[in-house]
Structures are given as C-alpha cells and as structure tokens.
Short mmCIF file of C-alpha atoms in Angstrom, two decimals:
data_model
loop_
_atom_site.label_atom_id
_atom_site.label_comp_id
_atom_site.label_asym_id
_atom_site.label_seq_id
_atom_site.Cartn_x
_atom_site.Cartn_y
_atom_site.Cartn_z
CA MET A 132 -58.00 7.58 -62.74
CA PRO A 133 -60.81 10.18 -62.60
CA THR A 134 -63.31 9.86 -59.75
CA TYR A 135 -66.26 10.13 -62.12
CA LEU A 136 -65.53 6.62 -63.40
CA PHE A 137 -66.96 5.28 -60.13
CA ARG A 138 -70.68 5.49 -59.56
CA PHE A 139 -73.22 3.62 -57.53
CA THR A 140 -76.92 2.95 -57.60
CA ILE A 141 -79.35 1.73 -54.97
CA ALA A 142 -81.24 -1.19 -56.46
CA SER A 143 -83.78 -3.85 -55.66
CA VAL A 144 -82.41 -7.07 -57.11
CA PRO A 145 -84.22 -10.42 -57.40
CA ASP A 146 -81.71 -12.44 -55.36
CA ARG A 147 -81.86 -10.16 -52.27
CA GLN A 148 -84.65 -9.37 -49.82
CA GLU A 149 -83.27 -5.88 -49.09
CA VAL A 150 -82.10 -3.15 -51.45
CA VAL A 151 -78.40 -3.11 -52.31
CA ALA A 152 -75.83 -0.57 -53.42
CA GLU A 153 -74.21 -1.56 -56.69
CA ILE A 154 -70.81 0.05 -57.36
CA PHE A 155 -69.67 0.47 -60.95
CA PHE A 156 -66.37 1.40 -62.55
CA GLY A 157 -67.43 2.83 -65.88
CA ASP A 158 -70.15 0.48 -67.08
CA ILE A 159 -68.88 -2.60 -65.24
CA GLN A 160 -70.15 -3.60 -61.80
CA VAL A 161 -67.24 -3.93 -59.40
CA ALA A 162 -69.01 -4.59 -56.11
CA GLU A 163 -72.27 -4.80 -54.21
CA LEU A 164 -72.96 -3.63 -50.68
CA ASN A 165 -75.80 -5.39 -48.87
CA THR A 166 -77.21 -5.94 -45.39
CA GLU A 167 -78.70 -9.40 -45.92
CA SER A 168 -76.84 -10.92 -42.96
CA GLY A 169 -77.78 -8.05 -40.66
CA ASP A 170 -74.31 -6.56 -41.03
CA LEU A 171 -72.97 -4.52 -43.91
CA SER A 172 -71.22 -6.82 -46.40
CA ILE A 173 -69.40 -6.19 -49.66
CA GLU A 174 -69.16 -8.60 -52.56
CA ILE A 175 -66.33 -7.89 -55.01
CA TYR A 176 -66.97 -9.17 -58.52
CA PRO A 177 -64.34 -10.33 -61.03
CA ARG A 178 -63.67 -8.42 -64.21
CA PRO A 179 -65.44 -9.85 -67.26
CA ASN A 180 -62.06 -10.80 -68.78
CA GLY A 181 -60.98 -12.63 -65.62
CA LYS A 182 -58.02 -10.34 -64.95
CA PRO A 183 -57.67 -8.69 -61.53
CA TRP A 184 -58.95 -5.18 -60.95
CA CYS A 185 -56.34 -2.47 -60.45
CA LEU A 186 -58.24 0.46 -58.94
CA ASP A 187 -57.18 3.65 -57.22
CA ALA A 188 -57.63 2.68 -53.56
CA GLU A 189 -58.66 6.13 -52.32
CA GLN A 190 -61.26 6.57 -55.06
CA PHE A 191 -62.62 3.06 -54.57
CA LEU A 192 -62.88 3.60 -50.81
CA GLN A 193 -64.66 6.91 -51.42
CA ALA A 194 -67.16 5.18 -53.72
CA ILE A 195 -67.73 2.47 -51.09
CA MET A 196 -68.29 5.06 -48.34
CA GLU A 197 -70.73 7.08 -50.47
CA ALA A 198 -72.64 3.92 -51.41
CA ARG A 199 -72.66 2.84 -47.75
CA MET A 200 -74.13 6.17 -46.62
CA ALA A 201 -76.81 6.01 -49.31
CA LEU A 202 -77.67 2.38 -48.55
CA LEU A 203 -77.93 2.97 -44.82
CA GLY A 204 -79.83 6.23 -45.31
CA LYS A 205 -77.19 8.53 -43.88
CA SER A 206 -76.06 11.83 -45.34
CA SER A 207 -72.45 12.96 -45.48
#
C-alpha cells in the first residue's frame, strides 16, 4: 500500500469549535483528530460500504503522527 494514499488536511468544520485534522485514504475520510475535550482525540470512521478498514499499520500511524504535529503546530 503506497504511503501517498494517505493524506491529511487541517480544517475548520461546523460541528467543532477548534480546527481538526482530517485523515484520508485516497478520497475517503478515515479519521479525524481533534482537541475538543482538551486532550487529543481520534475518531475513526467506517468505510462507506460498511466493511472494516484493512490499512497498513505503519503507514496509518505515520499519517496520524504527521496530522498530529500539524494540528498541534509542531514541526517534525
């Protein structure tokens, strides 16, 4: 699974007071990182077809860490 299939964007969404980091696999949103509760939280979304995700763990973790650094304003 190529790394480039994961991407993230920092976004201001209507249901959150703070900006979030949205993580995508291809064109489908997989997760959202947010700090609404004061702590960093991740919401994992289901696939549109209802089947479970099967993602490369290392690549997904890398995408989460990069999104986390961007959301919290830290550089790698």
